[in-house]
GROMACS .gro file of C-alpha atoms in nm:
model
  408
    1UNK     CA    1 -10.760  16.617  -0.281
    2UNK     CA    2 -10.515  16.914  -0.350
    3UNK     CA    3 -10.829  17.159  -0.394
    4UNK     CA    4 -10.964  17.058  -0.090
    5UNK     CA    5 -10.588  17.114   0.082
    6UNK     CA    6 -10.604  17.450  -0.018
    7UNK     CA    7 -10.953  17.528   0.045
    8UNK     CA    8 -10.867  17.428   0.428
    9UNK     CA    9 -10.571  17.627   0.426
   10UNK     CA   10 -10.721  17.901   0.336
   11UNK     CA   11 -11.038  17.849   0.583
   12UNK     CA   12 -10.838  17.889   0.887
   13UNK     CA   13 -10.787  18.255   0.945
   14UNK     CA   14 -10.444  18.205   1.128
   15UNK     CA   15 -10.260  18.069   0.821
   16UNK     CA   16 -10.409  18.404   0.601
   17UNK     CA   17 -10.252  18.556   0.916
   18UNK     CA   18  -9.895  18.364   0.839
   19UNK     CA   19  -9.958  18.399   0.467
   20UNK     CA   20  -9.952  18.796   0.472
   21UNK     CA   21  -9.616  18.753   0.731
   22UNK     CA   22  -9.450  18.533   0.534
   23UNK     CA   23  -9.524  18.765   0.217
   24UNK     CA   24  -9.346  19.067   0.431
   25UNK     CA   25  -9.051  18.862   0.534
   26UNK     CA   26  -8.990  18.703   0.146
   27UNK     CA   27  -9.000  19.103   0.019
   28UNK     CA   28  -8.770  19.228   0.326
   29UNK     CA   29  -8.515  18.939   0.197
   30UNK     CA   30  -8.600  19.041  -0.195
   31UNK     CA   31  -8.473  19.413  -0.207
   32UNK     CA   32  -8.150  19.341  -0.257
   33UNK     CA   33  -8.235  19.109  -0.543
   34UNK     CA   34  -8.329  19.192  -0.884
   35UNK     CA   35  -8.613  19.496  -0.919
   36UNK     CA   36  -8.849  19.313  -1.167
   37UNK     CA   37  -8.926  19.081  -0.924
   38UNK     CA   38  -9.026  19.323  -0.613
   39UNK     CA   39  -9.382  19.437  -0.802
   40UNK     CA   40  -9.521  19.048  -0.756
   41UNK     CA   41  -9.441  19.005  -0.418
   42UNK     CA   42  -9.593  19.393  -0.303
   43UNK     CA   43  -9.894  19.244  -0.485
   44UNK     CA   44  -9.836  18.908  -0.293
   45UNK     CA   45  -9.829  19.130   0.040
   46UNK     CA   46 -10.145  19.333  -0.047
   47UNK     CA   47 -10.365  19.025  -0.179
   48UNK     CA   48 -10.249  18.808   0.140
   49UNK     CA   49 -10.369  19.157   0.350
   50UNK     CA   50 -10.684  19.181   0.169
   51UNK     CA   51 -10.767  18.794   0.182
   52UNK     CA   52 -10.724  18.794   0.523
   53UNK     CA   53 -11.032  19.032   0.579
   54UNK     CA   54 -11.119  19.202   0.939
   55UNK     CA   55 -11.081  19.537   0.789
   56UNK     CA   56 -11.255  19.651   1.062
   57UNK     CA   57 -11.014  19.558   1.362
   58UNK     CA   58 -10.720  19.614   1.088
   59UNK     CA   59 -10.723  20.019   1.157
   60UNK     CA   60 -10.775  20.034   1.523
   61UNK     CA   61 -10.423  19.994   1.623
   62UNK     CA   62 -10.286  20.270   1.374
   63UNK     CA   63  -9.978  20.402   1.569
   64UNK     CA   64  -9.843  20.799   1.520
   65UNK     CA   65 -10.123  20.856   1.246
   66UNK     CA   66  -9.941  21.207   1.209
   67UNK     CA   67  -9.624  21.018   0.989
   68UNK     CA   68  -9.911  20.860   0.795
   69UNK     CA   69 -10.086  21.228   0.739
   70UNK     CA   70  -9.765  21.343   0.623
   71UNK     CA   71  -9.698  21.063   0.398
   72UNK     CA   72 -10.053  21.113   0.279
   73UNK     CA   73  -9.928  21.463   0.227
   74UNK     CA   74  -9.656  21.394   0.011
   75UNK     CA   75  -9.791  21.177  -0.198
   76UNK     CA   76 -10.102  21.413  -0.268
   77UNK     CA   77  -9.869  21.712  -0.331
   78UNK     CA   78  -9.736  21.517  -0.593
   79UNK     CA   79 -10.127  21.435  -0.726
   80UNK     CA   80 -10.155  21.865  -0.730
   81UNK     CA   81  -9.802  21.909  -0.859
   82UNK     CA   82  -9.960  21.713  -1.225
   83UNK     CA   83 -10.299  21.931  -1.228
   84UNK     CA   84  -9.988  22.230  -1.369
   85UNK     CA   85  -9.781  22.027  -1.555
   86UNK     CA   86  -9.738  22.038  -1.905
   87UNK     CA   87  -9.619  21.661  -1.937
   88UNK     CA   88  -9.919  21.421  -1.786
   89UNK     CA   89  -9.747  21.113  -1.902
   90UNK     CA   90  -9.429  21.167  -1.705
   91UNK     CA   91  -9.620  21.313  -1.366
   92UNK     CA   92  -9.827  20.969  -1.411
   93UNK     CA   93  -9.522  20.757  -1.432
   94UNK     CA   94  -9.362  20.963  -1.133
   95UNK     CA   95  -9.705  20.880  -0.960
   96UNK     CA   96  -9.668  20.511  -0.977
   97UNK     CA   97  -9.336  20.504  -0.892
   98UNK     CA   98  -9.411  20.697  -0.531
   99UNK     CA   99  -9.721  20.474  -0.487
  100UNK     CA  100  -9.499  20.249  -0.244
  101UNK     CA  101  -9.528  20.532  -0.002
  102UNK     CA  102  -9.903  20.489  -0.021
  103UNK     CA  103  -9.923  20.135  -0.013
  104UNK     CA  104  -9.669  20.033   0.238
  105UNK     CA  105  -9.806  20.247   0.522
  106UNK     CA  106 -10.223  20.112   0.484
  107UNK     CA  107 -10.128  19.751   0.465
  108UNK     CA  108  -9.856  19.746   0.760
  109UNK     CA  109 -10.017  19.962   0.986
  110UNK     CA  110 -10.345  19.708   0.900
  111UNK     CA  111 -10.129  19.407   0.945
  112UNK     CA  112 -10.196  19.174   1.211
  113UNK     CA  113  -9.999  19.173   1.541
  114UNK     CA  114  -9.771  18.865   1.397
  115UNK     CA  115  -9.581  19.101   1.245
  116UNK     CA  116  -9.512  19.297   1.578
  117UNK     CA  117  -9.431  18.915   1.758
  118UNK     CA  118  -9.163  18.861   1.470
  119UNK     CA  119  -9.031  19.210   1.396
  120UNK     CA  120  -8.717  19.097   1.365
  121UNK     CA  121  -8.732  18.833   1.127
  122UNK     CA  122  -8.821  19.114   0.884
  123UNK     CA  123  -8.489  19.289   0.995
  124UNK     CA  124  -8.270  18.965   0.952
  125UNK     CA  125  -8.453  18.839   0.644
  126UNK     CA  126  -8.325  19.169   0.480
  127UNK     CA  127  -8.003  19.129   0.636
  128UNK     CA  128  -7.951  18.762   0.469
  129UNK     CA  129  -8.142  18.879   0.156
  130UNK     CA  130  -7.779  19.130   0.147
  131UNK     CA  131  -7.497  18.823   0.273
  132UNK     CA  132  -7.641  18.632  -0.028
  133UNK     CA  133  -7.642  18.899  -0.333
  134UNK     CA  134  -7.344  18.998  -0.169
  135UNK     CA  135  -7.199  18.626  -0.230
  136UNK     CA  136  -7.360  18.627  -0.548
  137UNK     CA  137  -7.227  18.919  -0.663
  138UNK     CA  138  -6.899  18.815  -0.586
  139UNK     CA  139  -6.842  18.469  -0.719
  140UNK     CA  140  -6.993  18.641  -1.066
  141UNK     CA  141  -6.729  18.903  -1.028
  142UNK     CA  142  -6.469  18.575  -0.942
  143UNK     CA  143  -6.620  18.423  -1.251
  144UNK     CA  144  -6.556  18.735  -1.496
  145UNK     CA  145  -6.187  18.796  -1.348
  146UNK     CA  146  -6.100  18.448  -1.443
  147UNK     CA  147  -6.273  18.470  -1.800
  148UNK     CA  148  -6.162  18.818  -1.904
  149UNK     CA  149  -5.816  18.855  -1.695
  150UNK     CA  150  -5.977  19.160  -1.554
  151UNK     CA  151  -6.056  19.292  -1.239
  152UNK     CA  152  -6.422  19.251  -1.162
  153UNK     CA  153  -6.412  19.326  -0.787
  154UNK     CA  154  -6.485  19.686  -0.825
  155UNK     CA  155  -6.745  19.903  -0.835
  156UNK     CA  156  -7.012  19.827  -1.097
  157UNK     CA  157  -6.848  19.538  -1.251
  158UNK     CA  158  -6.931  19.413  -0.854
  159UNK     CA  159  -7.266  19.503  -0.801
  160UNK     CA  160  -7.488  19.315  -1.064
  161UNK     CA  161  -7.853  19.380  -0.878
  162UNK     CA  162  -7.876  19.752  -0.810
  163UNK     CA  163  -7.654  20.058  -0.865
  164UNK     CA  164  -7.374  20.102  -0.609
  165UNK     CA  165  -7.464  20.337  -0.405
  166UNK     CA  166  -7.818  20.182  -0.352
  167UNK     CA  167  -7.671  19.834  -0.212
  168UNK     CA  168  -7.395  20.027  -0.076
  169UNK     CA  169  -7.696  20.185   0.142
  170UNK     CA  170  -7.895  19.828   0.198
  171UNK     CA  171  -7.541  19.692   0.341
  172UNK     CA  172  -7.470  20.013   0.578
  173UNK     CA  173  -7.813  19.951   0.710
  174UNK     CA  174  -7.804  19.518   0.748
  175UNK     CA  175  -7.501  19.673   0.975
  176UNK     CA  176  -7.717  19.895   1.143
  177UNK     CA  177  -7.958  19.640   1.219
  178UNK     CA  178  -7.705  19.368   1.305
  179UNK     CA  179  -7.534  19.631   1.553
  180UNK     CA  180  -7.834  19.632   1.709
  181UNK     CA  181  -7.978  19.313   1.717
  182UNK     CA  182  -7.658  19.178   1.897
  183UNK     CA  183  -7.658  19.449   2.127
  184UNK     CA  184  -8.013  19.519   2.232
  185UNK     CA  185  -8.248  19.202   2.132
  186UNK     CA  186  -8.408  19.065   2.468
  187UNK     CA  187  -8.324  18.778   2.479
  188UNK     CA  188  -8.035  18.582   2.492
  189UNK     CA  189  -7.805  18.486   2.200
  190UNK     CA  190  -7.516  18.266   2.160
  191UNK     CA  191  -7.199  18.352   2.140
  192UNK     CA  192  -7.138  18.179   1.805
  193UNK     CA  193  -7.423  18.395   1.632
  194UNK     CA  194  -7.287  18.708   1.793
  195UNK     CA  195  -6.969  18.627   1.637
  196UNK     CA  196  -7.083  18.531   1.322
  197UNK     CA  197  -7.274  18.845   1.305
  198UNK     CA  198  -6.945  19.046   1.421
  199UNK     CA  199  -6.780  18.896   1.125
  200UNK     CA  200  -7.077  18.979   0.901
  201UNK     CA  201  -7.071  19.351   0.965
  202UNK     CA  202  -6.656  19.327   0.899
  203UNK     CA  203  -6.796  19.128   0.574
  204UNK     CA  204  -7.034  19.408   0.464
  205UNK     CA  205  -6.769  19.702   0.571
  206UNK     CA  206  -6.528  19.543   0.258
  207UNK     CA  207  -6.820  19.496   0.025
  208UNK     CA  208  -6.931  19.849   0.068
  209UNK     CA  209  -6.547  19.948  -0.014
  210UNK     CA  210  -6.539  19.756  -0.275
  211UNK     CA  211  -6.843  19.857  -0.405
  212UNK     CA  212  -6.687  20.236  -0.405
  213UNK     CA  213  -6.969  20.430  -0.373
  214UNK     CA  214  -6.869  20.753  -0.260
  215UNK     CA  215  -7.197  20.833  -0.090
  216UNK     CA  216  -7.167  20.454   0.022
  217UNK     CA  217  -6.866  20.482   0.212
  218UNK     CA  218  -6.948  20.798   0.373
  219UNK     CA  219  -7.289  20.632   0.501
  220UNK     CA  220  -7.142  20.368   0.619
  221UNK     CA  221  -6.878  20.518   0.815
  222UNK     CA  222  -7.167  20.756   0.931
  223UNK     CA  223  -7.369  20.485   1.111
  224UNK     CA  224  -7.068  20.332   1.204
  225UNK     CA  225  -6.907  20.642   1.426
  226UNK     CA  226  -7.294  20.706   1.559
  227UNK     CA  227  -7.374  20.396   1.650
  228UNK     CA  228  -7.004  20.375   1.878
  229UNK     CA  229  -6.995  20.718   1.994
  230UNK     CA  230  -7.381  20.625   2.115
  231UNK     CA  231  -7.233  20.361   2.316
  232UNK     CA  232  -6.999  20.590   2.469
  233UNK     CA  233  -7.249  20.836   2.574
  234UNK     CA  234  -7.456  20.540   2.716
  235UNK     CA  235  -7.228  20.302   2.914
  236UNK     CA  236  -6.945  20.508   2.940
  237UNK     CA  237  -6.715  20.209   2.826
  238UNK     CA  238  -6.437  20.425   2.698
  239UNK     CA  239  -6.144  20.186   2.645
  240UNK     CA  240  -6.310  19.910   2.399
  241UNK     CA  241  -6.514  20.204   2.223
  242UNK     CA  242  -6.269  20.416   2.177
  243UNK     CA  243  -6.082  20.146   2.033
  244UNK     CA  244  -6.343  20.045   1.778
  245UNK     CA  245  -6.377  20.390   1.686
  246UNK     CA  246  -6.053  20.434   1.650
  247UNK     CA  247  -6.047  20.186   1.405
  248UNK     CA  248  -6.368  20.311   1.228
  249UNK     CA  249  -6.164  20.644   1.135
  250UNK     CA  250  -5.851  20.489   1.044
  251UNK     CA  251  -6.052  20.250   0.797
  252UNK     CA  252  -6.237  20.553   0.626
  253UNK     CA  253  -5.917  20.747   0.618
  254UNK     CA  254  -5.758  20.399   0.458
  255UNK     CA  255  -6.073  20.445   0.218
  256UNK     CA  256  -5.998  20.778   0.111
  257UNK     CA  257  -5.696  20.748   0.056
  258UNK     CA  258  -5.657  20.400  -0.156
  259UNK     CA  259  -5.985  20.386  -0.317
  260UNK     CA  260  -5.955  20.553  -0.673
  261UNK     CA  261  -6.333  20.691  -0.694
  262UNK     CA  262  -6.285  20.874  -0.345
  263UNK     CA  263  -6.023  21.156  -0.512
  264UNK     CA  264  -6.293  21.403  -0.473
  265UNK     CA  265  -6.114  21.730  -0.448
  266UNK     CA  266  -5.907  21.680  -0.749
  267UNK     CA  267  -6.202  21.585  -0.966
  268UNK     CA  268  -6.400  21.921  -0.880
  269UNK     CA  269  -6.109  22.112  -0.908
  270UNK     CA  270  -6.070  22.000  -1.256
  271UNK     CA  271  -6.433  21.980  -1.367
  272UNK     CA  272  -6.494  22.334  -1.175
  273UNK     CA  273  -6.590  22.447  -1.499
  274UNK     CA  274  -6.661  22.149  -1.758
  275UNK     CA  275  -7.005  22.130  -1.793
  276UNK     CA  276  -6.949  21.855  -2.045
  277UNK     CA  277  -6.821  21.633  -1.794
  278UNK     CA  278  -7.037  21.307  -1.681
  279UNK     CA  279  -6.796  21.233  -1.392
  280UNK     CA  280  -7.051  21.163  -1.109
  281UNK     CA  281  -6.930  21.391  -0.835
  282UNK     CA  282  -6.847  21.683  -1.048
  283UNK     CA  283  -7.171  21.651  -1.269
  284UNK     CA  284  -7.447  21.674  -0.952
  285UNK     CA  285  -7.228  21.998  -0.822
  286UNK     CA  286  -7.300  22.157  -1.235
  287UNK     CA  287  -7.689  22.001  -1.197
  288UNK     CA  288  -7.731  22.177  -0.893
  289UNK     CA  289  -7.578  22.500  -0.918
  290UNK     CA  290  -7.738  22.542  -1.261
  291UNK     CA  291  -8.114  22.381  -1.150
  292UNK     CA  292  -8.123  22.670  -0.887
  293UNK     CA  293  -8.202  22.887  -1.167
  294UNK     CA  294  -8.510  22.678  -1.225
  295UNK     CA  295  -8.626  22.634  -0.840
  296UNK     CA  296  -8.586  23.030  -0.799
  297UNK     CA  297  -8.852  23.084  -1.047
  298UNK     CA  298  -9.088  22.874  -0.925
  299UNK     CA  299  -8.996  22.865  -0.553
  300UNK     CA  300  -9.371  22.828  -0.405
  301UNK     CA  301  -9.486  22.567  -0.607
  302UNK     CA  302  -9.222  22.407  -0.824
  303UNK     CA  303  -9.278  22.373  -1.153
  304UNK     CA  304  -9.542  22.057  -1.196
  305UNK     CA  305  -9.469  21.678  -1.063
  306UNK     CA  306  -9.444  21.591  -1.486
  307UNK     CA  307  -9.192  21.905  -1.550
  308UNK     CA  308  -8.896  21.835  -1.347
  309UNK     CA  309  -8.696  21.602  -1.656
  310UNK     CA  310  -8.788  21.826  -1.943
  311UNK     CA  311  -8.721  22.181  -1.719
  312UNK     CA  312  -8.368  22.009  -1.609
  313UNK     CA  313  -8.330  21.848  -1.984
  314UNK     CA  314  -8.385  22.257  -2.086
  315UNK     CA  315  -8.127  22.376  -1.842
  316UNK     CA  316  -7.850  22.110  -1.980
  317UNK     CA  317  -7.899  22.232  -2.323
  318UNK     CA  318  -7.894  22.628  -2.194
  319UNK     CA  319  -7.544  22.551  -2.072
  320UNK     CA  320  -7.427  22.292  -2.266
  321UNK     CA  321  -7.413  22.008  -2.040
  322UNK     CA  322  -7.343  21.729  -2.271
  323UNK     CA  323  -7.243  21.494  -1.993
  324UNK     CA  324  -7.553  21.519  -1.827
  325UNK     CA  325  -7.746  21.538  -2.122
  326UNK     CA  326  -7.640  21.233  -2.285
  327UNK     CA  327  -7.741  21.052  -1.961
  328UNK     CA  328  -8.031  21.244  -1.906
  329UNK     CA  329  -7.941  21.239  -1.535
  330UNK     CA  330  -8.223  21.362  -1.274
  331UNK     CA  331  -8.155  21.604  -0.988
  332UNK     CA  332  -7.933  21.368  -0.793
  333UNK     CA  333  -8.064  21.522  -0.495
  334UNK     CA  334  -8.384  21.450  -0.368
  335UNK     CA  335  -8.434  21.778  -0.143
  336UNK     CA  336  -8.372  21.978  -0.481
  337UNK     CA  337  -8.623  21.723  -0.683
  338UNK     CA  338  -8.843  21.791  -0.466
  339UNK     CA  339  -8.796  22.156  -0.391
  340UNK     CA  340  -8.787  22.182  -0.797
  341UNK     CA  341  -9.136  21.966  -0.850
  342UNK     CA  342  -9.313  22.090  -0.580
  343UNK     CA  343  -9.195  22.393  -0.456
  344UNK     CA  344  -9.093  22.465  -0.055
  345UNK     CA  345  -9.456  22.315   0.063
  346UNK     CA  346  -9.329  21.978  -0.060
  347UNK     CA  347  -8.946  21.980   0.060
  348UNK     CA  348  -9.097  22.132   0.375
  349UNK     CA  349  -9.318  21.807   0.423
  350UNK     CA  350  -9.016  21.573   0.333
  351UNK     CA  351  -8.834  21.747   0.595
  352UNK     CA  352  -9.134  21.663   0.851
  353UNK     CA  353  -9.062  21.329   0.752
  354UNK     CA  354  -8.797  21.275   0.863
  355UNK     CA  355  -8.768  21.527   1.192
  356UNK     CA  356  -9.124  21.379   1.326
  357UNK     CA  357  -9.037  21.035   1.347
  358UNK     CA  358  -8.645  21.080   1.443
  359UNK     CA  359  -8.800  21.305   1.753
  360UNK     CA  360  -9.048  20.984   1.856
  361UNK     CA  361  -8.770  20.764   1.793
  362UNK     CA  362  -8.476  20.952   1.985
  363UNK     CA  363  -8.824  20.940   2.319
  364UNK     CA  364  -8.822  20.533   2.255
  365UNK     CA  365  -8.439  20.506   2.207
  366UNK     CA  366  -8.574  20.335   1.891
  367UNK     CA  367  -8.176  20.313   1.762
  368UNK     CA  368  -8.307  20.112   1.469
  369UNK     CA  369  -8.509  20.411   1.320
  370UNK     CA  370  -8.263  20.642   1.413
  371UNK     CA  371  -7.967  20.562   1.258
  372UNK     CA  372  -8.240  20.455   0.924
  373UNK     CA  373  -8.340  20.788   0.929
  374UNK     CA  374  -7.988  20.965   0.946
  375UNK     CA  375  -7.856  20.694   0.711
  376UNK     CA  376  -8.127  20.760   0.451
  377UNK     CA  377  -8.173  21.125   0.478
  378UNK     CA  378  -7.813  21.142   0.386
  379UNK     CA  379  -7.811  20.965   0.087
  380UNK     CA  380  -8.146  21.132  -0.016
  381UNK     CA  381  -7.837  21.417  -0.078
  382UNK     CA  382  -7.612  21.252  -0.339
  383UNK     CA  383  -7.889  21.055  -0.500
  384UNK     CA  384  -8.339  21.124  -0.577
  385UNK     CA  385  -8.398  20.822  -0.445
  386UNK     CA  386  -8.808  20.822  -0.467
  387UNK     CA  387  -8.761  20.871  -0.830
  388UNK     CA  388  -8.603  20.512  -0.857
  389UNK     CA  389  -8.766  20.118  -0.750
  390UNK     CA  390  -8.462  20.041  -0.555
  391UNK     CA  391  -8.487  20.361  -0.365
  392UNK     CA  392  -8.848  20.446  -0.276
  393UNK     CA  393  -8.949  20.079  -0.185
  394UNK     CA  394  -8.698  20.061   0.063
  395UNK     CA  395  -8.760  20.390   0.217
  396UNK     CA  396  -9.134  20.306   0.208
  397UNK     CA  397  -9.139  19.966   0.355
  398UNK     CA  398  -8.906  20.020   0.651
  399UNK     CA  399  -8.995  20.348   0.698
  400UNK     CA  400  -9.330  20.228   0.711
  401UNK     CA  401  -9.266  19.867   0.869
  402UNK     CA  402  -8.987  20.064   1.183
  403UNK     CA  403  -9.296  20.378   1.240
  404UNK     CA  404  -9.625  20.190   1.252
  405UNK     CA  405  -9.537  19.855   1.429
  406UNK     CA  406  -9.519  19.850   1.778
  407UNK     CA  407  -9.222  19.551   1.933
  408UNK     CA  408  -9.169  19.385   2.236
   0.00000   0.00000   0.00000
């Protein structure tokens, strides 16, 4: 009886259709979660998208095929970057990692139109998928502060899923979305959600302080000023905005001052020149400035998609960068990864991925992809976020999910 259940499930093409939905919504709320178990459910999406079939009719409503070339690009520079490597096994590895940009865009641009009627159930999955690590993470750090008699509200002792600045960057852009959704949604919603969601984006403001992510804080305040000083420009509302803005600058200025991490100055004034140092802030600026040594001798072309760990491992040993070394850190700084792997062809075509689809998105007022784009282009500085799970799935799937579907 069960069998034949299933076997008429699975007959009727409109619960496939539901199946592969219901597969994007379930990863949109995952991210946040643990990163073991995102693999099964991108497998989940692409089985429910191949079950369904049509393959046909699943290609003729590909919108802006130009972000998918360049994607397509990207991902294939990185295929030439291993054909002049020396290390094959780490250019693989890289490979699979930036597969998500390949995936992602063929089964979401091929996904049926229920995606487009519930667009935003993706967006609001992801932003409960955040309110509930966040309350996870929270009542374990509760938990540990009782047990230890030590503060675990702060900074990695807090976040227990991904590295800091990571969900400091899913919870500036669940406020991006929820700015959004209350503001511009068509149709009408209560007052009670709206203020619900008003005290969700206060909610996520403290966990991203508390989280004390440099690069966290200074993303979220970035969305935070756009997103008002757009609403200035556009309704000319100066009073209340210039209000909340107001109190957008005073809060980051509060940050700045009173969070411990953010003492930025003082740290690279006294790491200026300790290379052995593994402080975060002052070890990218000795990465950098030292890498550029690498990047200038192999400006074209980089120097192979499997070289870039063992050329940067060379260059901490060369100036005794123990710090880094120890930690094996990466480039922190996905322009330079890239500009370093691949050479100015491929930073060039990250570039065009972001200025293409910010210029179609500032001609739809598409505020959504805007303020993604500006929010993750600035943390692609601080951090080489397509090198990591928790970094290149997200930018694939929304950057995929907010280009190629179309929403009423």
């Amino acid at each position: 009886l069960i069998i034949s259940k299933i076997k008429y499930f699975f007959s009727k093409k409109e619960n496939l259709k539901k199946l592969n939905l219901y597969s994007y919504i379930l990863l949109s709320f995952s991210l946040p979660f643990y990163n073991k178990i995102i693999p099964y459910i991108i497998i989940l999406c692409c089985i429910t998208w191949i079950v369904e079939g049509n393959f046909v009719n699943k290609f003729k409503n590909i919108v802006k095929p130009k972000i998918f070339l360049l994607l397509l690009a990207f991902y294939l520079i990185h295929v030439a970057g291993l054909l002049y490597s020396h290390n094959i096994s780490s250019g693989l590895f890289d490979l699979e990692v930036k597969l998500s940009l390949l995936i992602f865009p063929v089964i979401i641009i091929g996904s049926n139109q229920l995606l487009n009627n519930h667009y935003y159930k993706i967006l609001i999955s992801f932003v409960l998928g955040n309110f509930v690590a966040s309350i996870i993470c929270l009542f374990n750090s509760l938990i540990n502060t009782i047990a230890y008699k030590t503060n675990y509200f702060f900074y990695i002792n807090l976040s227990i899923f991904h590295h800091t600045t990571y969900f400091a960057m899913y919870l500036s852009f669940s406020i991006v979305i929820l700015f959004y959704l209350i503001k511009y949604k068509g149709y009408a919603i209560s007052k009670k959600i709206k203020y619900f969601s008003f005290i969700l984006i206060i909610f996520f403001c403290a966990m991203i302080f508390l989280l004390s992510s440099k690069a966290g804080i200074i993303g979220g305040f970035i969305v935070l000023f756009g997103m008002i000083s757009v609403e200035i420009l556009r309704y000319k509302r100066y009073i209340p905005t210039f209000f909340w803005l107001l109190v957008v600058i005073l809060s980051f200025s509060v940050a700045l001052k009173y969070n411990s991490r953010f003492n930025i100055l003082n740290t690279l004034t006294k790491s200026e020149n300790d290379y052995q140092t593994s402080e975060s802030t002052a070890a990218r600026m000795h990465i950098w400035k030292t890498s550029l040594d690498i990047i200038k001798r192999n400006f074209l072309f980089g120097v192979g998609t499997g070289d870039i760990k063992d050329s940067l491992i060379g260059t901490y040993k060369k100036y005794n960068m123990t710090g880094a070394l120890e930690k094996k850190l990466n480039e922190h700084n996905q322009y330079l990864e890239t500009l370093l792997g691949q050479g100015i062809i491929g930073v060039f075509i990250l570039i065009l991925l972001f200025i293409v689809p910010f210029i179609y998105a500032v001609k739809e007022t598409n505020y959504i992809t805007i303020f993604f784009l500006i929010l993750t282009g600035f943390n692609f500085i601080p951090e080489s976020m397509l090198n990591t799970q928790a970094g290149v799935v997200f930018f694939a799937f929304f950057y995929s999910f907010l280009n190629f579907k179309k929403y009423d």
